[in-house]
Coordinates of C-alpha atoms in Angstrom, one line a residue:
X1340 CA 120.6 120.1 90.1
X1341 CA 117.2 121.4 91.2
X1342 CA 115.8 120.1 94.5
X1343 CA 113.1 117.4 94.1
X1344 CA 110.4 118.6 96.5
X1345 CA 108.9 115.2 96.7
X1346 CA 112.0 114.0 98.5
X1347 CA 111.8 117.0 100.9
X1348 CA 108.2 116.0 101.8
X1349 CA 109.5 112.6 103.1
X1350 CA 111.5 114.5 105.8
X1351 CA 108.2 115.6 107.3
X1352 CA 106.8 112.0 107.7
X1353 CA 104.6 112.0 104.6
X1354 CA 104.8 109.4 101.9
X1355 CA 104.1 110.2 98.3
X1356 CA 102.2 107.5 96.3
X1357 CA 101.3 107.8 92.6
X1358 CA 97.7 107.6 91.5
X1359 CA 98.3 105.9 88.2
X1360 CA 99.2 102.4 86.9
X1361 CA 99.6 101.0 83.4
X1362 CA 101.6 98.3 81.7
X1363 CA 103.4 101.0 79.7
X1364 CA 105.1 102.5 82.7
X1365 CA 106.0 99.1 84.1
X1366 CA 107.6 97.7 80.9
X1367 CA 109.3 101.0 79.9
X1368 CA 111.1 101.2 83.3
X1369 CA 109.4 104.5 84.1
X1370 CA 107.8 103.1 87.3
X1371 CA 111.2 101.7 88.5
X1372 CA 112.8 105.1 87.9
X1373 CA 110.0 106.9 89.8
X1374 CA 110.4 104.5 92.7
X1375 CA 114.2 104.5 92.8
X1376 CA 115.0 108.1 92.1
X1377 CA 111.9 110.3 92.4
X1378 CA 110.6 109.4 95.8
X1379 CA 107.4 107.5 94.8
X1380 CA 106.8 104.8 97.4
X1381 CA 103.4 103.4 96.6
X1382 CA 100.8 103.1 93.8
X1383 CA 97.0 103.5 93.8
X1384 CA 94.7 102.3 91.0
X1385 CA 91.0 102.3 90.4
X1386 CA 88.6 101.3 87.7
X1387 CA 88.9 104.6 85.9
X1388 CA 92.7 104.2 85.8
X1389 CA 92.5 100.7 84.4
X1390 CA 90.0 101.8 81.8
X1391 CA 92.4 104.5 80.6
X1392 CA 95.3 102.0 80.7
X1393 CA 93.6 99.0 79.0
X1394 CA 91.1 100.5 76.5
X1395 CA 92.6 101.1 73.1
X1396 CA 96.1 100.0 74.2
X1397 CA 97.7 97.3 72.0
X1398 CA 100.2 96.4 74.7
X1399 CA 97.5 94.2 76.2
X1400 CA 96.4 92.4 73.0
X1401 CA 98.7 89.4 73.4
X1402 CA 97.3 88.6 76.9
X1403 CA 93.8 89.2 75.7
X1404 CA 94.3 86.7 72.9
X1405 CA 95.7 84.2 75.4
X1406 CA 92.6 84.7 77.5
X1407 CA 90.4 84.1 74.5
X1408 CA 92.3 80.8 73.7
X1409 CA 91.7 79.7 77.3
X1410 CA 88.0 80.4 76.8
X1411 CA 87.9 83.0 79.7
X1412 CA 84.9 85.2 80.0
X1413 CA 85.5 89.0 79.7
X1414 CA 85.6 89.7 83.4
X1415 CA 88.3 87.0 83.9
X1416 CA 90.3 88.4 81.0
X1417 CA 90.1 91.8 82.7
X1418 CA 91.3 90.3 86.0
X1419 CA 94.2 88.5 84.3
X1420 CA 95.4 91.9 82.8
X1421 CA 94.9 93.9 86.0
X1422 CA 96.3 91.3 88.4
X1423 CA 99.4 90.9 86.2
X1424 CA 100.0 94.7 86.3
X1425 CA 99.4 94.8 90.1
X1426 CA 101.8 91.8 90.7
X1427 CA 104.5 93.5 88.6
X1428 CA 104.1 96.8 90.3
X1429 CA 104.2 95.1 93.7
X1430 CA 107.5 93.4 92.7
X1431 CA 109.0 96.8 91.7
X1432 CA 107.9 98.3 95.0
X1433 CA 108.9 95.3 97.1
X1434 CA 112.3 96.9 98.0
X1435 CA 110.5 99.9 99.4
X1436 CA 108.2 97.6 101.4
X1437 CA 111.2 95.8 102.8
X1438 CA 113.3 98.9 103.5
X1439 CA 110.4 100.7 105.3
X1440 CA 109.4 97.5 107.3
X1441 CA 106.0 97.5 105.6
X1442 CA 105.2 101.2 106.0
X1443 CA 105.3 101.9 102.3
X1444 CA 105.7 99.9 99.0
X1445 CA 102.0 99.1 98.5
X1446 CA 100.0 98.8 95.3
X1447 CA 96.2 99.2 95.7
X1448 CA 93.5 97.5 93.6
X1449 CA 89.8 98.1 94.1
X1450 CA 87.2 95.3 94.4
X1451 CA 84.5 95.7 91.7
X1452 CA 82.6 99.0 92.3
X1453 CA 79.3 97.3 91.5
X1454 CA 79.4 95.5 94.8
X1455 CA 79.9 98.7 97.0
X1456 CA 76.6 98.0 98.8
X1457 CA 77.1 94.3 99.4
X1458 CA 79.1 93.5 102.5
X1459 CA 79.5 89.8 101.9
X1460 CA 80.4 90.1 98.2
X1461 CA 83.0 92.7 99.2
X1462 CA 84.6 90.4 101.8
X1463 CA 84.6 87.4 99.3
X1464 CA 86.2 89.4 96.5
X1465 CA 88.8 91.1 98.8
X1466 CA 89.9 87.7 100.0
X1467 CA 90.0 86.3 96.5
X1468 CA 91.9 89.3 95.1
X1469 CA 94.5 89.0 97.9
X1470 CA 94.9 85.3 97.4
X1471 CA 95.2 85.4 93.6
X1472 CA 97.5 88.4 93.4
X1473 CA 99.6 86.7 96.1
X1474 CA 101.8 89.6 97.1
X1475 CA 102.3 90.8 100.7
X1476 CA 102.4 94.4 99.6
X1477 CA 99.1 94.5 97.8
X1478 CA 96.3 96.6 99.3
X1479 CA 92.7 95.9 98.6
X1480 CA 90.6 99.0 98.1
X1481 CA 87.1 98.9 99.7
X1482 CA 84.7 101.9 99.6
X1483 CA 83.9 103.4 103.0
X1484 CA 80.2 102.9 102.6
X1485 CA 77.8 101.6 105.2
X1486 CA 78.1 98.2 103.6
X1487 CA 81.9 98.6 103.1
X1488 CA 82.9 99.3 106.6
X1489 CA 81.9 95.9 108.1
X1490 CA 83.8 94.3 105.2
X1491 CA 86.9 96.4 106.2
X1492 CA 86.6 95.1 109.7
X1493 CA 86.4 91.5 108.6
X1494 CA 89.1 91.7 105.9
X1495 CA 91.5 93.4 108.4
X1496 CA 90.8 90.6 110.8
X1497 CA 91.7 88.2 108.0
X1498 CA 95.2 89.8 107.9
X1499 CA 94.6 91.6 104.5
X1500 CA 95.9 95.1 103.9
X1501 CA 93.1 97.6 103.2
X1502 CA 92.8 101.0 101.5
X1503 CA 89.5 102.4 102.5
X1504 CA 88.4 104.6 99.7
X1505 CA 85.8 107.3 98.9
X1506 CA 85.9 109.0 102.2
X1507 CA 84.6 112.6 102.2
X1508 CA 83.2 113.5 105.6
X1509 CA 85.1 113.6 108.9
X1510 CA 82.4 111.3 110.4
X1511 CA 83.0 108.7 107.7
X1512 CA 86.8 108.8 108.4
X1513 CA 86.2 108.3 112.1
X1514 CA 84.0 105.2 111.4
X1515 CA 86.7 103.9 109.1
X1516 CA 89.4 104.3 111.8
X1517 CA 87.2 102.3 114.3
X1518 CA 86.5 99.6 111.7
X1519 CA 90.3 99.2 111.4
X1520 CA 90.6 99.0 115.2
X1521 CA 87.8 96.5 115.5
X1522 CA 89.3 94.3 112.8
X1523 CA 92.7 94.3 114.6
X1524 CA 91.0 93.6 117.9
X1525 CA 89.2 90.6 116.4
X1526 CA 92.5 89.3 115.0
X1527 CA 94.4 89.9 118.2
X1528 CA 91.7 88.1 120.2
X1529 CA 92.3 85.0 118.0
X1530 CA 96.0 85.1 119.0
X1531 CA 97.1 86.2 115.5
X1532 CA 99.9 88.6 114.6
X1533 CA 98.7 92.1 113.9
X1534 CA 102.1 93.7 113.3
X1535 CA 102.1 93.0 109.5
X1536 CA 98.8 94.6 108.6
X1537 CA 98.7 98.0 107.0
X1538 CA 95.8 100.3 106.1
X1539 CA 95.1 103.8 104.8
X1540 CA 92.0 105.9 104.9
X1541 CA 91.7 107.6 101.5
X1542 CA 90.2 111.1 102.2
X1543 CA 89.1 112.9 99.0
X1544 CA 89.8 116.5 98.5
X1545 CA 89.3 118.4 95.2
X1546 CA 85.8 116.9 94.5
X1547 CA 84.6 118.6 97.7
X1548 CA 85.8 122.1 96.6
X1549 CA 84.4 121.5 93.1
X1550 CA 80.9 120.7 94.6
X1551 CA 80.9 123.6 97.1
X1552 CA 82.4 126.1 94.7
X1553 CA 79.7 125.4 92.1
X1554 CA 77.1 126.2 94.8
X1555 CA 78.9 129.4 95.8
X1556 CA 79.2 130.4 92.1
X1557 CA 75.5 129.8 91.6
X1558 CA 74.7 132.2 94.5
X1559 CA 77.1 134.8 93.1
X1560 CA 75.7 134.5 89.6
X1561 CA 72.2 135.3 90.9
X1562 CA 73.7 138.6 92.0
X1563 CA 74.7 139.8 95.5
X1564 CA 73.9 143.4 96.5
X1565 CA 75.8 143.4 99.7
X1566 CA 79.6 143.7 99.3
X1567 CA 80.1 142.0 102.7
X1568 CA 78.0 139.0 101.7
X1569 CA 79.9 138.7 98.4
X1570 CA 83.2 138.7 100.4
X1571 CA 81.7 136.1 102.8
X1572 CA 80.8 133.8 99.9
X1573 CA 84.1 134.2 98.1
X1574 CA 86.0 133.5 101.4
X1575 CA 84.7 129.9 101.3
X1576 CA 85.7 129.1 97.7
X1577 CA 88.5 126.6 97.4
X1578 CA 89.0 126.3 101.2
X1579 CA 86.6 123.6 102.4
X1580 CA 88.4 120.5 101.3
X1581 CA 91.7 121.4 103.1
X1582 CA 89.8 122.6 106.2
X1583 CA 87.9 119.3 106.3
X1584 CA 91.1 117.3 105.9
X1585 CA 92.8 119.3 108.7
X1586 CA 89.9 118.5 111.0
X1587 CA 90.1 114.8 110.1
X1588 CA 93.7 114.8 111.0
X1589 CA 92.8 116.2 114.5
X1590 CA 90.4 113.2 114.8
X1591 CA 93.2 110.9 113.9
X1592 CA 95.4 112.3 116.7
X1593 CA 92.5 111.8 119.2
X1594 CA 92.0 108.2 118.0
X1595 CA 95.6 107.2 118.5
X1596 CA 95.5 108.5 122.1
X1597 CA 92.6 106.1 123.0
X1598 CA 93.2 103.1 125.3
X1599 CA 91.8 100.9 122.5
X1600 CA 94.5 102.0 120.1
X1601 CA 97.3 102.0 122.7
X1602 CA 96.5 98.4 123.6
X1603 CA 96.8 97.4 119.9
X1604 CA 100.0 99.4 119.4
X1605 CA 101.5 97.6 122.3
X1606 CA 100.9 94.4 120.3
X1607 CA 102.7 95.8 117.3
X1608 CA 99.9 97.4 115.3
X1609 CA 100.7 100.2 112.9
X1610 CA 98.5 103.3 112.6
X1611 CA 96.0 103.6 109.8
X1612 CA 97.4 106.6 108.0
X1613 CA 95.2 109.3 106.4
X1614 CA 95.8 109.3 102.7
X1615 CA 94.9 112.5 100.7
X1616 CA 93.2 111.5 97.5
X1617 CA 91.7 113.4 94.6
X1618 CA 94.6 115.8 94.7
X1619 CA 94.7 117.3 91.2
X1620 CA 93.4 120.9 91.3
X1621 CA 90.3 121.2 89.1
X1622 CA 90.0 125.0 89.1
X1623 CA 92.9 126.6 87.0
X1624 CA 92.8 129.7 89.2
X1625 CA 94.0 127.7 92.2
X1626 CA 97.6 126.5 92.7
X1627 CA 98.2 123.2 91.0
X1628 CA 99.9 121.9 94.2
X1629 CA 97.6 123.3 96.9
X1630 CA 96.3 119.9 98.0
X1631 CA 100.0 119.0 98.6
X1632 CA 101.4 122.1 100.2
X1633 CA 98.7 122.5 102.7
X1634 CA 98.6 119.0 104.0
X1635 CA 102.1 117.9 104.6
X1636 CA 102.5 116.3 108.0
X1637 CA 103.5 113.1 109.9
X1638 CA 101.8 109.7 109.5
X1639 CA 100.1 110.7 106.2
X1640 CA 100.2 109.7 102.6
X1641 CA 99.4 111.9 99.5
X1642 CA 98.6 110.1 96.3
X1643 CA 99.2 112.2 93.2
X1644 CA 98.5 111.8 89.5
X1645 CA 101.5 112.1 87.2
X1646 CA 100.9 115.7 86.3
X1647 CA 100.8 116.7 90.0
X1648 CA 103.9 114.7 90.7
X1649 CA 105.8 116.7 88.1
X1650 CA 104.4 120.0 89.4
X1651 CA 105.2 119.2 93.0
X1652 CA 108.7 117.9 92.3
X1653 CA 109.3 121.3 90.6
X1654 CA 107.6 123.8 92.8
X1655 CA 105.9 122.5 96.0
X1656 CA 106.5 124.8 98.9
X1657 CA 107.3 122.1 101.5
X1658 CA 106.6 122.7 105.2
X1659 CA 104.6 120.8 107.8
X1660 CA 101.2 122.5 107.6
X1661 CA 98.6 119.8 108.4
X1662 CA 98.3 121.3 111.9
X1663 CA 98.4 125.0 110.9
X1664 CA 95.2 127.0 110.8
X1665 CA 93.2 124.3 112.6
X1666 CA 91.0 126.8 114.5
X1667 CA 90.3 128.6 111.2
X1668 CA 89.4 125.3 109.7
X1669 CA 86.7 124.6 112.3
X1670 CA 85.4 128.2 111.9
X1671 CA 85.3 127.8 108.1
X1672 CA 83.2 124.6 108.3
X1673 CA 81.0 126.2 110.9
X1674 CA 80.5 129.2 108.6
X1675 CA 78.8 127.1 106.0
X1676 CA 75.7 127.0 108.3
X1677 CA 75.5 130.8 108.1
X1678 CA 72.1 131.6 106.6
X1679 CA 73.8 133.8 104.0
X1680 CA 75.9 130.8 102.8
X1681 CA 73.5 128.0 103.7
X1682 CA 75.4 125.0 102.5
X1683 CA 74.6 121.7 104.2
X1684 CA 78.0 120.0 104.4
X1685 CA 76.5 116.6 105.3
X1686 CA 74.3 116.7 102.2
X1687 CA 77.3 117.6 100.1
X1688 CA 79.3 114.6 101.5
X1689 CA 76.4 112.2 100.8
X1690 CA 76.1 113.5 97.2
X1691 CA 79.8 113.1 96.7
X1692 CA 79.8 109.5 98.0
X1693 CA 77.0 108.5 95.5
X1694 CA 78.8 110.4 92.7
X1695 CA 82.1 108.8 93.7
X1696 CA 80.8 105.2 93.4
X1697 CA 79.2 106.2 90.1
X1698 CA 82.5 107.6 88.8
X1699 CA 84.1 104.1 89.4
X1700 CA 81.1 102.1 88.2
X1701 CA 80.8 103.8 84.9
X1702 CA 84.5 103.5 83.8
X1703 CA 84.4 99.8 85.0
X1704 CA 81.3 99.2 82.8
X1705 CA 82.9 101.1 79.9
X1706 CA 86.1 99.1 80.3
X1707 CA 84.1 95.8 80.2
X1708 CA 82.3 97.0 77.1
X1709 CA 85.5 98.0 75.3
X1710 CA 87.2 94.8 76.4
X1711 CA 84.2 92.8 75.0
X1712 CA 84.6 94.6 71.7
X1713 CA 88.3 93.9 71.6
X1714 CA 87.7 90.2 72.5
X1715 CA 85.3 90.0 69.5
X1716 CA 87.9 91.7 67.2
X1717 CA 90.7 89.4 68.3
X1718 CA 88.7 86.2 68.4
X1719 CA 89.3 83.8 65.6
X1720 CA 86.4 83.7 63.2

């Protein structure tokens, strides 16, 4: 039997989660099979995933009709569908949660993306989601925006697991890590247990390369006379996201060596792991598993869509590489300032955060619209 490379990755201290959730994979037994035999030990979801799962899928019709009979508004019907899927997925992953003592076995659900810039609304919804889903192994996703991070701090202090999402820059990751620490410190100061709280910092990858590659391609398209300049530009393509992630991991290592972290660890706190997100390769000329192969390492998570899970199980080249080529990673990011390349990495990261929220808001709105249409179709005349 061929080696499942996903299981090999576990040996290096990295957990593989799946970036996908639908009622079909729950009811068919596919999710259970992935968890029990394929090495999947967590699930991430987002509004785009729920739109794909729910819109146009008859498997949800009976529950939609039940919501209509109860007189529920469309947003509450959506929640009833999504929460049921999250609970069922949590139950399937509960044995993993128990076996790993709360390291893995989580299912993530995002608060409505429309409130990404509202701290208090985010706190309120995160608390409500956690209470209503009522599963210890649920993780509430909160965007790592300026408004989101104070919410992360408070929700962690409340004892709720948090997946901080839409992180692009190293600076935003550092702020996220300290928001987690501040939340734990607040909780510990109240004399409450901090050993059962988990958090991941979801650091996005492929979108960075897509953005920067398009800028490089635009420069190349204009025409480059100097062969050395052409080589310089091409050397950056497809390399920035992984370099950026390796630098973030170095910051993680520094943070867990601080006195603040050590004091919390002594009270039983668990590290906030970096989670590699947006890991499907967008450019077909790149390896379909490059965002997996290059970032295997301890205390990390990689969340993969189904197509990348299959590809990785088949042909990932597994070795611990998150700390290889670190010096080159710093040099690559620095090279973007070169007048010949002239790409402002901070501006790119700001663009990506705005786009990232939009990429969750639009599917959420689309889902609500399609659900509204379905409610009208299924409602008794």
